[in-house]
Amino acid sequence: MNNVLVTGGAGFIGSNFIRHLLSVETEIRVVNFDALTYAGNADNLKDVQNDSRYLFVQGNICDADFVSATLRKYEIDTVVHFAAESHVDRSILGPRQFVETNVMGTFTLLHEAKKFWLDESSLPQITKRFHHVSTDEVFGSLAPHEPAWTEETPYAPNSPYAASKASSDHLVRAYQHTYHLPITITNCSNNYGPYQFPEKLIPVIILNALEGKPLPVYGDGQQIRDWLHVQDHCEAIRLVLQKGKIGETYNVGGVNQPANLTIIETICEMLDEARPSGAPHKNLITFVKDRLGHDRRYDIDTTKISTELGWQPRHTLTEGLFDTVQWYLANLEWVQTIRQRQDYQGWIDANYKAR
Ligand code: NAD
Ligand code: DAU
């Protein structure tokens, strides 16, 4: 890794990944390539913006000419591809953008990387890598006693978001099989931690609870996700870049699966301690209309990455949640800026008013 293009580096996981990379790699140049959609926020990397190893390029992964020019200009040898539309609820209300970005955007990146790296033999083979960041949602939903998903589990995506990510995974795999583009893929579970956009479950619950607003629980709240601290995810991706086998997929997960309601109650208890409000925050819990096609249960088997590459998550969910709650309490200004800038209220109304 010399010149790394991180797509979607102004988003939640991408910004944590860039910070992680800069903290562990000295001889590196990181180009953050991001369109700054509603979910992108250049302020997420304010602390590294003057680092000479880092630079920001505003661009869209669907723009083939600009992607091509950027690969060439910075002699990119490694692409770490996070850029995507990432919110399941938004994909239910507006699926088209998910196909554009997640399918066509990934295709464009793959095709331009192939032209630059393979057709023109621009850089030595050994130095190139296209790493694609994907999700466990491509596997669908599990019944109560079904075993966890492995890398061999057939894809069965249920939401437009999951289907668009599954399509992108297939394209990445096909570029390796057909053209020998040097790729790796990670499929990971629900990330949480600092800088997560306040539309996903954990930040929604923390922020609503602080403001005394209802805590919206979809359906019966017994849906199960695997929760992975974003720092653990970033470490896993770096390890796959260093030691992962070309053409391989690795599952990444936090190895814990509480029901949504348990997560919400835990956050409420943490806020009762940190910001007592006179009544338990859990009194705000409100059951609302379920998500369409809501996946019931996720569970991801991480045996491959732990046995082959030696990766393990370092955060327990309790510690990770505690740190996350503290981070939001200390960064309410960051939340406020997002809410003012990015039509946040419009989304909240669109998603929650009719529930
Ligand atoms: P996010 O929504 O916080 O950030 C997405 C970033 O991509 C934003 O900065 C946005 O501006 C950028 N972007 C969107 N469209 C773009 C385009 N056309 N061109 C360039 N940039 C564009 O997402 P996240 O939660 O950080 O997720 C990052 C990746 O990880 C996604 O691919 C997602 O599918 C995957 N993933 C996320 C989770 C999770 O729990 N958040 C879990 C598994 C996989
Ligand atoms: O599993 C990995 C996926 O995790 C990623 O690929 C996605 O990018 C990421 O957004 C996440 O998807 P989920 O749909 O699982 O995350 P979300 O935070 O939206 O919802 C988590 C669970 O909480 C889910 O069962 C729906 C429920 N939920 C969510 C919101 C926003 C609620 O009950 N209330 C809410 O207000």
CSV table of C-alpha atoms and ligand atoms in Angstrom, one decimal:
chain,number,residue,atom,x,y,z
A,1,MET,CA,0.0,0.0,0.0
A,2,ASN,CA,1.5,3.3,-1.1
A,3,ASN,CA,-1.2,5.4,-2.6
A,4,VAL,CA,-4.6,4.3,-1.3
A,5,LEU,CA,-7.9,5.6,-2.6
A,6,VAL,CA,-10.6,5.3,0.0
A,7,THR,CA,-14.1,5.8,-1.5
A,8,GLY,CA,-16.8,7.0,0.9
A,9,GLY,CA,-14.1,8.2,3.4
A,10,ALA,CA,-16.2,11.1,4.6
A,11,GLY,CA,-18.9,8.6,5.9
A,12,PHE,CA,-19.1,6.7,9.2
A,13,ILE,CA,-16.8,3.7,8.6
A,14,GLY,CA,-14.7,5.3,5.9
A,15,SER,CA,-13.6,8.2,8.2
A,16,ASN,CA,-12.8,5.8,11.0
A,17,PHE,CA,-10.8,3.7,8.6
A,18,ILE,CA,-8.8,6.6,7.3
A,19,ARG,CA,-8.0,7.8,10.8
A,20,HIS,CA,-7.0,4.2,11.7
A,21,LEU,CA,-4.8,3.8,8.6
A,22,LEU,CA,-3.0,7.1,9.3
A,23,SER,CA,-2.4,6.1,12.9
A,24,VAL,CA,-0.6,2.8,12.0
A,25,GLU,CA,1.0,3.4,8.6
A,26,THR,CA,3.7,6.0,8.2
A,27,GLU,CA,4.7,5.6,4.5
A,28,ILE,CA,1.4,6.1,2.9
A,29,ARG,CA,-0.8,8.5,0.9
A,30,VAL,CA,-4.5,8.4,1.5
A,31,VAL,CA,-6.9,9.9,-1.0
A,32,ASN,CA,-10.4,10.3,0.4
A,33,PHE,CA,-12.7,10.1,-2.7
A,34,ASP,CA,-16.2,11.1,-1.6
A,35,ALA,CA,-19.3,12.7,-3.3
A,36,LEU,CA,-20.4,14.3,0.1
A,37,THR,CA,-23.9,13.1,-0.1
A,38,TYR,CA,-26.2,13.7,2.9
A,39,ALA,CA,-24.2,11.0,4.7
A,40,GLY,CA,-20.8,12.4,3.9
A,41,ASN,CA,-19.2,15.0,6.2
A,42,ALA,CA,-15.7,16.3,5.6
A,43,ASP,CA,-15.6,17.4,9.3
A,44,ASN,CA,-15.5,13.7,10.3
A,45,LEU,CA,-11.7,14.0,9.4
A,46,LYS,CA,-11.1,17.5,10.7
A,47,ASP,CA,-8.4,16.2,13.0
A,48,VAL,CA,-6.3,14.9,10.1
A,49,GLN,CA,-7.0,17.5,7.4
A,50,ASN,CA,-3.6,19.0,7.7
A,51,ASP,CA,-1.7,15.7,7.7
A,52,SER,CA,0.5,15.7,4.6
A,53,ARG,CA,-0.3,12.0,4.0
A,54,TYR,CA,-4.0,12.8,3.6
A,55,LEU,CA,-6.0,14.6,0.9
A,56,PHE,CA,-9.7,15.0,0.1
A,57,VAL,CA,-11.1,14.8,-3.5
A,58,GLN,CA,-14.8,15.5,-4.0
A,59,GLY,CA,-16.0,13.1,-6.7
A,60,ASN,CA,-18.7,10.6,-7.6
A,61,ILE,CA,-17.8,6.9,-8.1
A,62,CYS,CA,-20.3,6.8,-11.0
A,63,ASP,CA,-18.2,9.4,-12.9
A,64,ALA,CA,-15.9,7.2,-15.0
A,65,ASP,CA,-13.7,10.0,-16.4
A,66,PHE,CA,-13.1,11.5,-13.0
A,67,VAL,CA,-12.4,8.1,-11.3
A,68,SER,CA,-10.0,7.3,-14.1
A,69,ALA,CA,-8.2,10.7,-13.8
A,70,THR,CA,-7.9,10.3,-10.1
A,71,LEU,CA,-6.5,6.8,-10.2
A,72,ARG,CA,-3.8,8.1,-12.6
A,73,LYS,CA,-3.1,11.4,-11.0
A,74,TYR,CA,-2.3,9.8,-7.6
A,75,GLU,CA,-0.9,6.6,-9.0
A,76,ILE,CA,-3.4,4.6,-6.9
A,77,ASP,CA,-2.3,1.1,-6.1
A,78,THR,CA,-5.0,0.2,-3.5
A,79,VAL,CA,-8.7,0.9,-3.6
A,80,VAL,CA,-10.7,0.5,-0.4
A,81,HIS,CA,-14.3,0.8,-1.5
A,82,PHE,CA,-16.8,2.0,1.2
A,83,ALA,CA,-18.8,4.5,-0.9
A,84,ALA,CA,-22.5,3.4,-0.9
A,85,GLU,CA,-26.0,4.3,0.0
A,86,SER,CA,-26.1,2.5,3.3
A,87,HIS,CA,-29.5,2.9,5.0
A,88,VAL,CA,-32.1,0.1,4.6
A,89,ASP,CA,-35.0,2.4,5.4
A,90,ARG,CA,-34.0,4.9,2.7
A,91,SER,CA,-33.7,2.0,0.2
A,92,ILE,CA,-37.3,1.1,1.0
A,93,LEU,CA,-38.5,4.6,0.3
A,94,GLY,CA,-36.1,5.4,-2.6
A,95,PRO,CA,-34.4,2.3,-4.1
A,96,ARG,CA,-33.2,3.8,-7.4
A,97,GLN,CA,-30.3,5.7,-5.8
A,98,PHE,CA,-29.1,2.5,-4.3
A,99,VAL,CA,-28.9,0.8,-7.7
A,100,GLU,CA,-27.1,3.8,-9.2
A,101,THR,CA,-24.5,4.1,-6.4
A,102,ASN,CA,-24.0,0.6,-5.2
A,103,VAL,CA,-24.2,-1.2,-8.4
A,104,MET,CA,-23.2,1.2,-11.1
A,105,GLY,CA,-20.7,3.0,-8.9
A,106,THR,CA,-19.0,-0.2,-8.0
A,107,PHE,CA,-19.0,-1.3,-11.6
A,108,THR,CA,-17.4,2.0,-12.6
A,109,LEU,CA,-14.7,1.7,-10.1
A,110,LEU,CA,-13.9,-1.9,-11.0
A,111,HIS,CA,-13.8,-1.1,-14.7
A,112,GLU,CA,-11.6,1.9,-14.3
A,113,ALA,CA,-9.2,0.1,-12.0
A,114,LYS,CA,-9.0,-2.8,-14.5
A,115,LYS,CA,-8.2,-0.4,-17.3
A,116,PHE,CA,-5.5,1.4,-15.3
A,117,TRP,CA,-3.9,-1.6,-13.5
A,118,LEU,CA,-4.4,-4.5,-16.0
A,119,ASP,CA,-5.0,-3.2,-19.5
A,120,GLU,CA,-2.2,-0.7,-19.3
A,121,SER,CA,0.0,-2.7,-16.9
A,122,SER,CA,0.7,0.6,-15.1
A,123,LEU,CA,2.1,-0.7,-11.8
A,124,PRO,CA,3.7,-4.0,-10.8
A,125,GLN,CA,1.0,-6.7,-10.1
A,126,ILE,CA,2.1,-7.3,-6.6
A,127,THR,CA,1.2,-3.9,-5.4
A,128,LYS,CA,-2.4,-3.7,-6.5
A,129,ARG,CA,-5.5,-4.4,-4.5
A,130,PHE,CA,-9.2,-3.6,-4.8
A,131,HIS,CA,-10.9,-4.2,-1.5
A,132,HIS,CA,-14.7,-4.1,-1.4
A,133,VAL,CA,-16.5,-3.5,1.9
A,134,SER,CA,-19.8,-5.3,2.0
A,135,THR,CA,-22.5,-6.4,4.4
A,136,ASP,CA,-23.9,-9.5,6.1
A,137,GLU,CA,-27.3,-8.4,4.8
A,138,VAL,CA,-26.6,-10.1,1.5
A,139,PHE,CA,-27.3,-13.4,3.2
A,140,GLY,CA,-30.9,-12.6,4.1
A,141,SER,CA,-32.5,-13.5,7.4
A,142,LEU,CA,-32.1,-16.5,9.8
A,143,ALA,CA,-34.8,-18.6,11.6
A,144,PRO,CA,-34.2,-18.9,15.3
A,145,HIS,CA,-32.1,-22.1,15.3
A,146,GLU,CA,-30.4,-21.8,11.9
A,147,PRO,CA,-26.6,-21.7,12.0
A,148,ALA,CA,-24.6,-18.5,11.5
A,149,TRP,CA,-23.6,-17.4,7.9
A,150,THR,CA,-20.3,-18.5,6.6
A,151,GLU,CA,-18.5,-17.3,3.5
A,152,GLU,CA,-20.1,-20.3,1.7
A,153,THR,CA,-23.7,-19.4,2.5
A,154,PRO,CA,-25.7,-18.6,-0.7
A,155,TYR,CA,-26.8,-15.0,-1.1
A,156,ALA,CA,-30.5,-14.2,-0.4
A,157,PRO,CA,-30.8,-10.4,0.0
A,158,ASN,CA,-34.2,-9.1,1.1
A,159,SER,CA,-34.1,-5.3,1.0
A,160,PRO,CA,-33.3,-3.1,-2.1
A,161,TYR,CA,-30.1,-2.0,-0.1
A,162,ALA,CA,-29.1,-5.7,0.5
A,163,ALA,CA,-29.8,-6.6,-3.1
A,164,SER,CA,-27.7,-3.7,-4.4
A,165,LYS,CA,-24.8,-4.7,-2.2
A,166,ALA,CA,-25.2,-8.3,-3.3
A,167,SER,CA,-25.1,-7.2,-6.9
A,168,SER,CA,-21.9,-5.2,-6.2
A,169,ASP,CA,-20.3,-8.2,-4.5
A,170,HIS,CA,-21.0,-10.4,-7.6
A,171,LEU,CA,-19.5,-7.8,-9.9
A,172,VAL,CA,-16.3,-7.6,-7.7
A,173,ARG,CA,-16.1,-11.4,-7.8
A,174,ALA,CA,-16.6,-11.5,-11.5
A,175,TYR,CA,-13.8,-9.0,-12.2
A,176,GLN,CA,-11.5,-11.3,-10.3
A,177,HIS,CA,-12.7,-14.5,-12.0
A,178,THR,CA,-12.8,-13.0,-15.5
A,179,TYR,CA,-10.0,-10.4,-15.6
A,180,HIS,CA,-7.9,-11.4,-12.6
A,181,LEU,CA,-8.4,-8.1,-10.9
A,182,PRO,CA,-6.7,-8.6,-7.5
A,183,ILE,CA,-9.7,-8.2,-5.1
A,184,THR,CA,-10.7,-9.1,-1.6
A,185,ILE,CA,-14.2,-8.7,0.0
A,186,THR,CA,-15.3,-8.4,3.6
A,187,ASN,CA,-19.0,-8.9,4.6
A,188,CYS,CA,-19.5,-7.4,8.0
A,189,SER,CA,-22.3,-7.0,10.5
A,190,ASN,CA,-23.9,-3.9,12.1
A,191,ASN,CA,-21.2,-1.3,12.9
A,192,TYR,CA,-21.5,1.2,15.7
A,193,GLY,CA,-19.2,3.8,17.2
A,194,PRO,CA,-18.2,7.4,16.7
A,195,TYR,CA,-19.3,9.5,13.7
A,196,GLN,CA,-22.3,7.2,12.8
A,197,PHE,CA,-24.9,9.3,10.9
A,198,PRO,CA,-27.9,9.9,13.2
A,199,GLU,CA,-30.3,7.9,11.1
A,200,LYS,CA,-29.2,4.4,12.3
A,201,LEU,CA,-30.6,2.7,15.4
A,202,ILE,CA,-27.9,3.5,18.0
A,203,PRO,CA,-27.5,7.2,17.4
A,204,VAL,CA,-31.3,7.7,16.9
A,205,ILE,CA,-31.9,6.1,20.3
A,206,ILE,CA,-29.1,8.1,22.1
A,207,LEU,CA,-30.2,11.4,20.7
A,208,ASN,CA,-33.9,10.9,21.0
A,209,ALA,CA,-33.5,9.8,24.6
A,210,LEU,CA,-31.4,12.9,25.4
A,211,GLU,CA,-34.1,15.1,24.0
A,212,GLY,CA,-37.0,13.3,25.8
A,213,LYS,CA,-38.4,12.2,22.4
A,214,PRO,CA,-40.0,8.8,21.7
A,215,LEU,CA,-37.6,5.9,21.1
A,216,PRO,CA,-39.0,4.2,18.0
A,217,VAL,CA,-38.9,0.4,18.1
A,218,TYR,CA,-39.9,-1.2,14.9
A,219,GLY,CA,-42.3,-4.1,15.3
A,220,ASP,CA,-41.8,-6.1,18.5
A,221,GLY,CA,-38.1,-5.1,18.9
A,222,GLN,CA,-37.0,-8.8,19.0
A,223,GLN,CA,-35.1,-8.6,15.8
A,224,ILE,CA,-31.5,-9.7,16.2
A,225,ARG,CA,-28.3,-8.1,14.7
A,226,ASP,CA,-24.7,-8.8,15.3
A,227,TRP,CA,-23.0,-5.6,16.6
A,228,LEU,CA,-19.4,-4.8,15.6
A,229,HIS,CA,-17.4,-1.8,17.0
A,230,VAL,CA,-16.2,0.2,14.0
A,231,GLN,CA,-12.6,0.2,15.3
A,232,ASP,CA,-12.6,-3.6,15.2
A,233,HIS,CA,-14.0,-3.5,11.7
A,234,CYS,CA,-11.2,-1.1,10.6
A,235,GLU,CA,-8.6,-3.4,12.1
A,236,ALA,CA,-10.1,-6.3,10.2
A,237,ILE,CA,-10.0,-4.5,6.9
A,238,ARG,CA,-6.4,-3.5,7.3
A,239,LEU,CA,-5.4,-7.1,8.2
A,240,VAL,CA,-7.2,-8.4,5.1
A,241,LEU,CA,-5.3,-5.8,3.0
A,242,GLN,CA,-2.0,-7.0,4.5
A,243,LYS,CA,-2.6,-10.8,4.7
A,244,GLY,CA,-5.8,-11.7,3.0
A,245,LYS,CA,-5.7,-14.0,-0.1
A,246,ILE,CA,-6.6,-12.5,-3.4
A,247,GLY,CA,-10.1,-13.5,-4.6
A,248,GLU,CA,-11.2,-14.4,-1.0
A,249,THR,CA,-14.1,-13.2,1.0
A,250,TYR,CA,-13.9,-12.8,4.8
A,251,ASN,CA,-16.9,-12.4,7.2
A,252,VAL,CA,-16.4,-9.9,10.0
A,253,GLY,CA,-18.6,-9.7,13.1
A,254,GLY,CA,-18.6,-8.6,16.8
A,255,VAL,CA,-19.7,-12.1,18.0
A,256,ASN,CA,-22.7,-10.9,20.0
A,257,GLN,CA,-26.4,-10.8,19.1
A,258,PRO,CA,-28.8,-9.1,21.5
A,259,ALA,CA,-32.3,-8.2,20.4
A,260,ASN,CA,-32.9,-4.6,19.4
A,261,LEU,CA,-34.9,-4.0,22.5
A,262,THR,CA,-32.1,-5.1,24.7
A,263,ILE,CA,-29.7,-2.7,23.0
A,264,ILE,CA,-32.2,0.1,23.5
A,265,GLU,CA,-32.7,-0.7,27.2
A,266,THR,CA,-29.0,-0.8,27.7
A,267,ILE,CA,-28.5,2.7,26.2
A,268,CYS,CA,-31.4,3.9,28.4
A,269,GLU,CA,-29.7,2.6,31.5
A,270,MET,CA,-26.4,4.2,30.5
A,271,LEU,CA,-28.1,7.6,30.0
A,272,ASP,CA,-29.9,7.2,33.3
A,273,GLU,CA,-26.4,7.3,34.9
A,274,ALA,CA,-24.8,9.8,32.6
A,275,ARG,CA,-27.8,12.2,32.1
A,276,PRO,CA,-30.5,11.6,34.7
A,277,SER,CA,-33.7,13.2,33.6
A,278,GLY,CA,-36.0,12.5,36.6
A,279,ALA,CA,-37.6,9.4,35.0
A,280,PRO,CA,-36.1,6.3,33.5
A,281,HIS,CA,-35.2,6.9,29.8
A,282,LYS,CA,-36.8,3.6,29.0
A,283,ASN,CA,-40.2,5.2,29.6
A,284,LEU,CA,-39.7,6.8,26.2
A,285,ILE,CA,-39.7,3.4,24.4
A,286,THR,CA,-42.5,3.4,21.7
A,287,PHE,CA,-43.4,0.5,19.5
A,288,VAL,CA,-44.0,1.7,16.0
A,289,LYS,CA,-45.0,0.2,12.7
A,290,ASP,CA,-42.5,-2.4,11.5
A,291,ARG,CA,-40.0,-1.9,8.6
A,292,LEU,CA,-41.3,-3.5,5.4
A,293,GLY,CA,-39.7,-6.9,4.8
A,294,HIS,CA,-37.8,-6.5,8.1
A,295,ASP,CA,-35.0,-9.2,8.4
A,296,ARG,CA,-35.6,-11.1,11.7
A,297,ARG,CA,-32.2,-12.4,12.7
A,298,TYR,CA,-28.5,-12.1,11.6
A,299,ASP,CA,-25.6,-14.1,12.8
A,300,ILE,CA,-22.2,-14.2,11.2
A,301,ASP,CA,-19.5,-16.9,11.5
A,302,THR,CA,-16.1,-15.3,11.8
A,303,THR,CA,-14.1,-18.5,12.0
A,304,LYS,CA,-12.3,-17.9,8.7
A,305,ILE,CA,-10.8,-14.5,9.5
A,306,SER,CA,-9.9,-15.5,13.0
A,307,THR,CA,-8.2,-18.8,12.1
A,308,GLU,CA,-6.6,-17.7,8.8
A,309,LEU,CA,-5.6,-14.1,9.7
A,310,GLY,CA,-5.7,-14.1,13.5
A,311,TRP,CA,-8.4,-11.3,13.8
A,312,GLN,CA,-10.6,-11.0,16.9
A,313,PRO,CA,-12.9,-8.1,17.9
A,314,ARG,CA,-11.4,-6.3,20.9
A,315,HIS,CA,-14.5,-4.5,22.1
A,316,THR,CA,-17.3,-6.1,24.2
A,317,LEU,CA,-20.7,-4.6,23.4
A,318,THR,CA,-21.1,-3.1,26.8
A,319,GLU,CA,-17.8,-1.3,26.7
A,320,GLY,CA,-18.3,-0.3,23.1
A,321,LEU,CA,-21.8,1.0,23.7
A,322,PHE,CA,-20.6,2.9,26.8
A,323,ASP,CA,-17.9,4.6,24.8
A,324,THR,CA,-20.3,5.4,21.9
A,325,VAL,CA,-22.8,7.0,24.3
A,326,GLN,CA,-20.0,9.1,25.8
A,327,TRP,CA,-18.8,10.1,22.3
A,328,TYR,CA,-22.3,11.4,21.3
A,329,LEU,CA,-22.6,13.3,24.6
A,330,ALA,CA,-19.3,15.0,23.9
A,331,ASN,CA,-20.0,15.7,20.3
A,332,LEU,CA,-23.5,17.2,20.3
A,333,GLU,CA,-22.2,20.1,18.2
A,334,TRP,CA,-21.3,17.6,15.4
A,335,VAL,CA,-24.8,16.3,15.5
A,336,GLN,CA,-26.3,19.8,15.4
A,337,THR,CA,-24.2,20.7,12.3
A,338,ILE,CA,-25.5,17.6,10.5
A,339,ARG,CA,-29.1,18.3,11.4
A,340,GLN,CA,-28.8,21.9,10.2
A,341,ARG,CA,-27.0,21.1,7.0
A,342,GLN,CA,-28.4,18.0,5.5
A,343,ASP,CA,-32.2,18.0,5.5
A,344,TYR,CA,-32.1,15.7,8.4
A,345,GLN,CA,-35.6,16.7,9.6
A,346,GLY,CA,-37.0,15.9,6.1
A,347,TRP,CA,-35.8,12.3,6.5
A,348,ILE,CA,-37.0,12.0,10.1
A,349,ASP,CA,-40.5,13.1,9.0
A,350,ALA,CA,-40.5,10.8,5.9
A,351,ASN,CA,-39.5,7.8,7.9
A,352,TYR,CA,-41.2,8.2,11.2
A,353,LYS,CA,-44.3,10.4,10.8
A,354,ALA,CA,-46.4,7.6,9.1
A,355,ARG,CA,-45.4,4.9,11.5
B,1,NAD,P1,-22.3,6.0,5.3
B,1,NAD,O1,-23.7,6.2,4.7
B,1,NAD,O2,-22.1,6.6,6.7
B,1,NAD,O3,-21.3,6.7,4.3
B,1,NAD,C1,-21.3,6.5,2.9
B,1,NAD,C2,-20.3,7.5,2.3
B,1,NAD,O4,-20.3,7.3,0.9
B,1,NAD,C3,-20.6,9.0,2.5
B,1,NAD,O5,-19.5,9.7,2.9
B,1,NAD,C4,-21.1,9.4,1.2
B,1,NAD,O6,-20.9,10.8,0.9
B,1,NAD,C5,-20.3,8.5,0.2
B,1,NAD,N1,-21.0,8.3,-1.1
B,1,NAD,C6,-22.2,7.9,-1.3
B,1,NAD,N2,-22.5,7.9,-2.6
B,1,NAD,C7,-21.3,8.2,-3.2
B,1,NAD,C8,-20.9,8.3,-4.6
B,1,NAD,N3,-21.7,8.0,-5.6
B,1,NAD,N4,-19.6,8.6,-4.9
B,1,NAD,C9,-18.7,8.8,-3.8
B,1,NAD,N5,-19.1,8.8,-2.6
B,1,NAD,C10,-20.3,8.5,-2.2
B,1,NAD,O7,-22.0,4.5,5.2
B,1,NAD,P2,-21.2,3.6,6.3
B,1,NAD,O8,-22.2,3.1,7.3
B,1,NAD,O9,-19.9,4.2,6.6
B,1,NAD,O10,-20.9,2.3,5.3
B,1,NAD,C11,-19.8,2.2,4.5
B,1,NAD,C12,-19.8,0.9,3.7
B,1,NAD,O11,-19.8,-0.2,4.6
B,1,NAD,C13,-21.0,0.8,2.8
B,1,NAD,O12,-20.5,0.2,1.6
B,1,NAD,C14,-21.9,-0.1,3.6
B,1,NAD,O13,-22.7,-0.9,2.7
B,1,NAD,C15,-20.9,-1.0,4.3
B,1,NAD,N6,-21.4,-1.6,5.5
B,1,NAD,C16,-21.9,-0.8,6.5
B,1,NAD,C17,-22.3,-1.3,7.7
B,1,NAD,C18,-22.8,-0.5,8.9
B,1,NAD,O14,-23.3,-1.0,9.9
B,1,NAD,N7,-22.8,0.9,8.8
B,1,NAD,C19,-22.2,-2.7,7.9
B,1,NAD,C20,-21.8,-3.5,6.8
B,1,NAD,C21,-21.4,-2.9,5.7
B,2,DAU,O1,-26.0,-5.8,9.0
B,2,DAU,C1,-25.2,-4.8,8.4
B,2,DAU,C2,-26.0,-3.5,8.0
B,2,DAU,O2,-26.4,-2.9,9.3
B,2,DAU,C3,-25.4,-2.6,7.1
B,2,DAU,O3,-25.1,-3.2,5.9
B,2,DAU,C4,-26.2,-1.3,6.9
B,2,DAU,O4,-25.5,-0.4,6.1
B,2,DAU,C5,-26.5,-0.7,8.2
B,2,DAU,O5,-27.3,0.4,8.1
B,2,DAU,C6,-27.1,-1.7,9.2
B,2,DAU,O6,-28.5,-2.1,8.7
B,2,DAU,P1,-29.7,-2.3,9.7
B,2,DAU,O7,-30.9,-2.1,9.0
B,2,DAU,O8,-29.5,-3.5,10.5
B,2,DAU,O9,-29.4,-1.0,10.7
B,2,DAU,P2,-30.3,0.1,11.4
B,2,DAU,O10,-29.5,0.8,12.4
B,2,DAU,O11,-31.1,0.9,10.4
B,2,DAU,O12,-31.4,-0.8,12.2
B,2,DAU,C7,-30.9,-1.8,13.2
B,2,DAU,C8,-32.1,-2.5,13.7
B,2,DAU,O13,-32.9,-1.6,14.5
B,2,DAU,C9,-33.0,-3.1,12.6
B,2,DAU,O14,-33.6,-4.3,13.1
B,2,DAU,C10,-34.1,-2.0,12.5
B,2,DAU,C11,-34.2,-1.5,13.9
B,2,DAU,N1,-34.6,0.0,14.1
B,2,DAU,C12,-33.9,0.9,13.3
B,2,DAU,C13,-34.2,2.2,13.4
B,2,DAU,C14,-33.5,3.3,12.6
B,2,DAU,C15,-35.6,0.3,14.9
B,2,DAU,O15,-36.2,-0.5,15.6
B,2,DAU,N2,-35.9,1.7,15.0
B,2,DAU,C16,-35.3,2.6,14.3
B,2,DAU,O16,-35.6,3.8,14.5
